[in-house]
Amino acid sequence: LFDDVFNEFGRFGMSQSNGDTMFGNFVPTVDVSETEKEIRIAAELPGMDEDDIDVSLAHNILTISGEKKAEQEHKDENYHRVERTYGSFKRSVTLPDDVDADKVDAQFKNGVLTITLPKTAQAKAKRIAVKSS
């Protein structure tokens, strides 16, 4: 429901999909922020390596996808509770037209993927001085 509200009314539409595994569904949480100069997206991807993550940008849609794998599967163990989730995922964010796709930067540190999308020169707000006559 929350994503539906922002798809219809917000500046950034978001969608998600994930695969089913015996351990549940993994859906990374995503923060989207904006300044005058850039859009920043931060996704929590705990327990993953940068090699497990794919980031693409096409037609103003940024897509983060990958797979969070279980460390080991112990056939001899009887699980009493499983709360950690694993599986493949895909999160997409529809961006405004004012992103400079050639200057996108993605950094992964401490389980957080941070994608910085600079805005084009045309998109940056220009202050106009008001003069009295």
Coordinates of N, CA and C in Angstrom, one line a residue:
L1 N 0.8 -1.2 0.0 CA 0.0 0.0 0.0 C 0.9 1.3 0.0
F2 N 1.9 1.3 0.8 CA 2.8 2.4 0.9 C 3.4 2.7 -0.4
D3 N 4.0 1.7 -1.1 CA 4.6 1.9 -2.4 C 3.5 2.4 -3.4
D4 N 2.3 1.9 -3.3 CA 1.2 2.3 -4.3 C 0.9 3.8 -4.1
V5 N 1.0 4.3 -2.9 CA 0.7 5.7 -2.7 C 1.8 6.6 -3.3
F6 N 3.1 6.2 -3.2 CA 4.1 6.9 -3.8 C 4.2 6.8 -5.3
N7 N 3.8 5.6 -5.8 CA 3.7 5.4 -7.3 C 2.8 6.4 -7.9
E8 N 1.7 6.6 -7.2 CA 0.6 7.5 -7.8 C 0.9 9.0 -7.5
F9 N 1.3 9.3 -6.3 CA 1.4 10.7 -5.9 C 2.8 11.2 -5.7
G10 N 3.8 10.4 -5.6 CA 5.1 10.9 -5.3 C 6.0 11.2 -6.5
R11 N 7.1 11.8 -6.3 CA 8.1 12.1 -7.4 C 8.8 10.8 -7.8
F12 N 9.0 9.9 -6.9 CA 9.7 8.7 -7.3 C 8.8 7.4 -7.1
G13 N 8.5 6.8 -8.2 CA 7.7 5.5 -8.1 C 8.7 4.4 -7.7
M14 N 8.2 3.4 -6.9 CA 9.0 2.3 -6.5 C 8.3 1.0 -6.7
S15 N 9.0 0.0 -7.1 CA 8.4 -1.3 -7.2 C 9.4 -2.4 -6.7
Q16 N 8.9 -3.5 -6.4 CA 9.8 -4.6 -5.9 C 9.3 -5.9 -6.3
S17 N 10.2 -6.9 -6.4 CA 9.8 -8.3 -6.6 C 10.9 -9.1 -6.0
N18 N 10.6 -10.3 -5.6 CA 11.5 -11.2 -5.0 C 11.2 -12.6 -5.2
G19 N 12.2 -13.5 -5.1 CA 11.9 -14.9 -5.3 C 11.6 -15.6 -4.0
D20 N 10.9 -16.7 -4.1 CA 10.6 -17.4 -2.9 C 11.6 -18.5 -2.7
T21 N 12.0 -18.6 -1.4 CA 12.9 -19.7 -1.0 C 12.4 -20.3 0.3
M22 N 13.0 -21.4 0.7 CA 12.5 -22.1 1.9 C 12.7 -21.2 3.1
F23 N 13.5 -20.2 3.0 CA 13.8 -19.3 4.2 C 13.0 -18.1 4.2
G24 N 12.2 -17.8 3.2 CA 11.3 -16.6 3.2 C 11.7 -15.8 2.0
N25 N 11.3 -14.5 2.1 CA 11.5 -13.6 1.0 C 12.4 -12.4 1.5
F26 N 13.4 -12.1 0.8 CA 14.3 -11.0 1.1 C 13.9 -9.8 0.3
V27 N 13.6 -8.7 0.9 CA 13.3 -7.4 0.3 C 14.1 -6.3 1.0
P28 N 15.1 -5.8 0.3 CA 15.9 -4.7 0.9 C 15.1 -3.4 1.1
T29 N 15.4 -2.8 2.2 CA 14.7 -1.5 2.5 C 15.5 -0.4 1.7
V30 N 14.8 0.6 1.3 CA 15.4 1.6 0.4 C 15.0 3.0 0.9
D31 N 16.0 3.9 1.0 CA 15.7 5.3 1.3 C 16.1 6.1 0.1
V32 N 15.2 7.1 -0.3 CA 15.4 7.9 -1.5 C 15.4 9.4 -0.9
S33 N 16.5 10.1 -1.2 CA 16.5 11.5 -0.7 C 17.0 12.4 -1.9
E34 N 16.7 13.7 -1.8 CA 17.0 14.6 -2.9 C 17.5 15.9 -2.4
T35 N 18.5 16.4 -3.0 CA 19.0 17.8 -2.8 C 18.9 18.6 -4.1
E36 N 19.4 19.8 -4.1 CA 19.3 20.6 -5.3 C 20.3 20.0 -6.3
K37 N 21.3 19.3 -5.9 CA 22.3 18.8 -6.9 C 22.2 17.4 -7.2
E38 N 21.6 16.6 -6.4 CA 21.6 15.1 -6.6 C 20.5 14.4 -6.0
I39 N 20.3 13.2 -6.4 CA 19.4 12.2 -5.8 C 20.2 11.1 -5.2
R40 N 19.9 10.7 -4.0 CA 20.7 9.6 -3.3 C 19.8 8.5 -2.9
I41 N 20.2 7.3 -3.3 CA 19.4 6.1 -2.9 C 20.3 5.2 -2.0
A42 N 19.8 4.8 -0.9 CA 20.5 4.0 0.0 C 19.7 2.7 0.2
A43 N 20.3 1.5 0.0 CA 19.6 0.3 0.2 C 20.4 -0.6 1.2
E44 N 19.6 -1.1 2.1 CA 20.2 -2.0 3.1 C 20.3 -3.4 2.5
L45 N 21.6 -3.9 2.4 CA 21.8 -5.3 1.9 C 22.7 -6.0 2.8
P46 N 22.3 -6.3 4.0 CA 23.1 -7.0 5.0 C 23.5 -8.4 4.6
G47 N 24.7 -8.8 4.9 CA 25.1 -10.1 4.6 C 25.5 -10.4 3.1
M48 N 25.5 -9.3 2.3 CA 25.8 -9.5 0.9 C 27.2 -8.9 0.6
D49 N 27.7 -9.3 -0.5 CA 29.0 -8.8 -1.1 C 28.6 -8.0 -2.3
E50 N 29.5 -7.0 -2.7 CA 29.2 -6.2 -3.9 C 29.1 -7.1 -5.2
D51 N 29.7 -8.3 -5.2 CA 29.6 -9.2 -6.3 C 28.2 -9.8 -6.5
D52 N 27.4 -9.7 -5.4 CA 26.0 -10.3 -5.4 C 25.0 -9.3 -5.9
I53 N 25.4 -8.0 -6.2 CA 24.5 -6.9 -6.4 C 24.7 -6.4 -7.8
D54 N 23.5 -6.2 -8.5 CA 23.5 -5.6 -9.9 C 22.8 -4.3 -9.8
V55 N 23.3 -3.2 -10.4 CA 22.7 -1.9 -10.5 C 22.6 -1.5 -11.9
S56 N 21.4 -1.1 -12.4 CA 21.3 -0.7 -13.8 C 20.4 0.5 -13.8
L57 N 20.6 1.3 -14.9 CA 19.8 2.5 -15.1 C 19.4 2.5 -16.6
A58 N 18.1 2.4 -16.9 CA 17.6 2.5 -18.2 C 16.3 3.2 -18.3
H59 N 16.1 4.1 -19.2 CA 14.8 4.8 -19.4 C 14.3 5.4 -18.1
N60 N 15.2 6.1 -17.3 CA 14.9 6.7 -16.0 C 14.4 5.7 -14.9
I61 N 14.7 4.5 -15.1 CA 14.4 3.5 -14.0 C 15.7 2.9 -13.5
L62 N 16.0 3.1 -12.2 CA 17.1 2.5 -11.6 C 16.7 1.2 -11.0
T63 N 17.4 0.2 -11.3 CA 17.0 -1.2 -10.7 C 18.2 -1.7 -9.9
I64 N 17.9 -2.2 -8.7 CA 18.9 -2.9 -7.9 C 18.4 -4.3 -7.8
S65 N 19.2 -5.2 -8.1 CA 18.8 -6.6 -8.0 C 20.0 -7.5 -7.5
G66 N 19.7 -8.7 -7.1 CA 20.7 -9.6 -6.6 C 20.1 -10.8 -5.9
E67 N 20.9 -11.4 -5.2 CA 20.5 -12.6 -4.4 C 21.2 -12.7 -3.1
K68 N 20.5 -12.7 -2.0 CA 21.1 -13.0 -0.7 C 21.0 -14.4 -0.4
K69 N 22.2 -15.0 -0.3 CA 22.3 -16.5 -0.2 C 22.5 -16.9 1.3
A70 N 21.9 -18.0 1.7 CA 22.1 -18.6 3.0 C 23.6 -19.0 3.1
E71 N 24.2 -18.7 4.3 CA 25.6 -19.0 4.4 C 25.8 -20.5 4.2
Q72 N 25.1 -21.4 4.9 CA 25.2 -22.8 4.8 C 23.9 -23.4 5.1
E73 N 23.6 -24.5 4.5 CA 22.4 -25.2 4.7 C 22.8 -26.5 5.5
H74 N 22.3 -26.6 6.7 CA 22.6 -27.8 7.6 C 21.5 -28.8 7.5
K75 N 21.7 -29.9 6.8 CA 20.6 -30.8 6.6 C 20.3 -31.6 7.9
D76 N 21.2 -31.6 8.9 CA 21.0 -32.4 10.1 C 20.3 -31.6 11.2
E77 N 20.2 -30.3 11.0 CA 19.6 -29.4 12.0 C 18.1 -29.3 11.9
N78 N 17.5 -29.3 13.0 CA 16.0 -29.0 13.1 C 15.9 -27.5 13.5
Y79 N 15.4 -26.7 12.6 CA 15.2 -25.3 12.9 C 13.9 -25.1 13.8
H80 N 14.1 -24.4 14.8 CA 12.9 -24.1 15.7 C 12.3 -22.7 15.3
R81 N 13.1 -21.9 14.7 CA 12.7 -20.5 14.3 C 13.6 -20.0 13.3
V82 N 13.1 -19.5 12.2 CA 13.9 -18.9 11.1 C 13.3 -17.5 10.8
E83 N 14.1 -16.5 11.2 CA 13.6 -15.1 11.0 C 14.5 -14.4 9.9
R84 N 15.6 -14.9 9.6 CA 16.5 -14.3 8.6 C 16.0 -14.7 7.3
T85 N 16.0 -13.8 6.3 CA 15.4 -14.1 5.0 C 16.5 -14.1 3.9
Y86 N 16.3 -14.9 2.9 CA 17.2 -15.0 1.8 C 16.4 -15.1 0.5
G87 N 17.1 -15.0 -0.6 CA 16.4 -15.1 -1.9 C 16.8 -14.0 -2.8
S88 N 16.3 -14.1 -4.1 CA 16.6 -13.1 -5.1 C 15.6 -12.0 -4.9
F89 N 16.1 -10.8 -5.3 CA 15.2 -9.6 -5.2 C 15.5 -8.7 -6.3
K90 N 14.5 -7.7 -6.5 CA 14.7 -6.7 -7.5 C 13.9 -5.5 -7.0
R91 N 14.5 -4.3 -6.8 CA 13.9 -3.1 -6.5 C 14.1 -2.1 -7.6
S92 N 13.1 -1.4 -8.0 CA 13.2 -0.4 -9.1 C 12.6 0.9 -8.6
V93 N 13.3 2.0 -9.0 CA 12.9 3.3 -8.6 C 12.8 4.1 -9.9
T94 N 11.7 4.7 -10.2 CA 11.5 5.6 -11.3 C 12.0 7.0 -11.0
L95 N 12.9 7.4 -11.8 CA 13.6 8.7 -11.5 C 13.1 9.8 -12.4
P96 N 13.2 11.1 -12.0 CA 12.8 12.2 -12.8 C 13.8 12.3 -14.0
D97 N 13.4 13.1 -15.0 CA 14.2 13.2 -16.2 C 15.5 13.9 -16.0
D98 N 15.7 14.6 -14.9 CA 16.9 15.5 -14.7 C 18.1 14.8 -14.1
V99 N 18.2 13.5 -14.3 CA 19.4 12.7 -13.8 C 20.5 12.6 -14.9
D100 N 21.7 12.9 -14.5 CA 22.8 12.8 -15.4 C 23.3 11.3 -15.3
A101 N 22.9 10.5 -16.2 CA 23.1 9.0 -16.2 C 24.6 8.7 -16.4
D102 N 25.4 9.6 -17.0 CA 26.8 9.3 -17.2 C 27.6 9.5 -15.9
K103 N 27.1 10.1 -14.9 CA 27.9 10.4 -13.7 C 27.3 9.7 -12.4
V104 N 26.6 8.6 -12.6 CA 26.0 7.9 -11.5 C 27.2 7.1 -10.8
D105 N 27.1 7.2 -9.4 CA 28.2 6.5 -8.6 C 27.5 5.6 -7.6
A106 N 28.0 4.3 -7.5 CA 27.5 3.4 -6.5 C 28.6 2.9 -5.6
Q107 N 28.4 3.0 -4.3 CA 29.4 2.6 -3.3 C 28.7 1.6 -2.4
F108 N 29.4 0.6 -1.9 CA 28.9 -0.4 -1.0 C 29.8 -0.5 0.2
K109 N 29.2 -0.2 1.4 CA 30.0 -0.2 2.6 C 29.2 -0.6 3.8
N110 N 29.7 -1.5 4.6 CA 29.0 -2.0 5.8 C 27.5 -2.4 5.5
G111 N 27.3 -3.1 4.4 CA 26.0 -3.7 4.1 C 25.0 -2.7 3.6
V112 N 25.5 -1.4 3.2 CA 24.6 -0.4 2.6 C 25.1 0.0 1.3
L113 N 24.3 -0.1 0.3 CA 24.6 0.3 -1.1 C 24.1 1.8 -1.2
T114 N 25.0 2.7 -1.5 CA 24.6 4.1 -1.7 C 24.8 4.5 -3.2
I115 N 23.8 4.9 -3.8 CA 23.8 5.3 -5.2 C 23.6 6.8 -5.3
T116 N 24.5 7.5 -5.9 CA 24.4 9.0 -6.0 C 24.2 9.3 -7.5
L117 N 23.1 10.0 -7.8 CA 22.7 10.3 -9.1 C 22.7 11.8 -9.3
P118 N 23.8 12.4 -9.8 CA 23.8 13.9 -10.0 C 22.7 14.3 -10.9
K119 N 22.2 15.6 -10.7 CA 21.3 16.1 -11.6 C 22.0 16.9 -12.7
T120 N 21.3 17.0 -13.8 CA 21.9 17.7 -15.0 C 21.9 19.2 -14.7
A121 N 22.8 19.9 -15.4 CA 22.9 21.3 -15.2 C 21.6 22.1 -15.4
Q122 N 20.8 21.6 -16.3 CA 19.5 22.3 -16.6 C 18.5 22.1 -15.4
A123 N 18.7 21.0 -14.6 CA 17.8 20.7 -13.5 C 18.1 21.5 -12.3
K124 N 19.3 22.0 -12.1 CA 19.7 22.7 -10.9 C 18.9 24.0 -10.8
A125 N 18.4 24.3 -9.7 CA 17.6 25.6 -9.5 C 18.6 26.8 -9.6
K126 N 18.1 27.8 -10.3 CA 18.8 29.0 -10.4 C 18.1 30.1 -9.7
R127 N 18.9 30.8 -8.8 CA 18.3 31.9 -8.1 C 18.3 33.1 -8.9
I128 N 17.1 33.8 -8.9 CA 16.9 35.0 -9.7 C 16.7 36.2 -8.7
A129 N 17.6 37.1 -8.9 CA 17.5 38.3 -8.0 C 16.3 39.2 -8.4
V130 N 15.7 39.7 -7.3 CA 14.5 40.5 -7.5 C 15.0 42.0 -7.3
K131 N 14.7 42.8 -8.3 CA 15.2 44.2 -8.2 C 13.9 45.1 -8.1
S132 N 14.2 46.2 -7.4 CA 13.1 47.2 -7.2 C 13.3 48.2 -8.3
S133 N 12.2 48.8 -8.7 CA 12.2 49.8 -9.8 C 11.9 51.2 -9.3

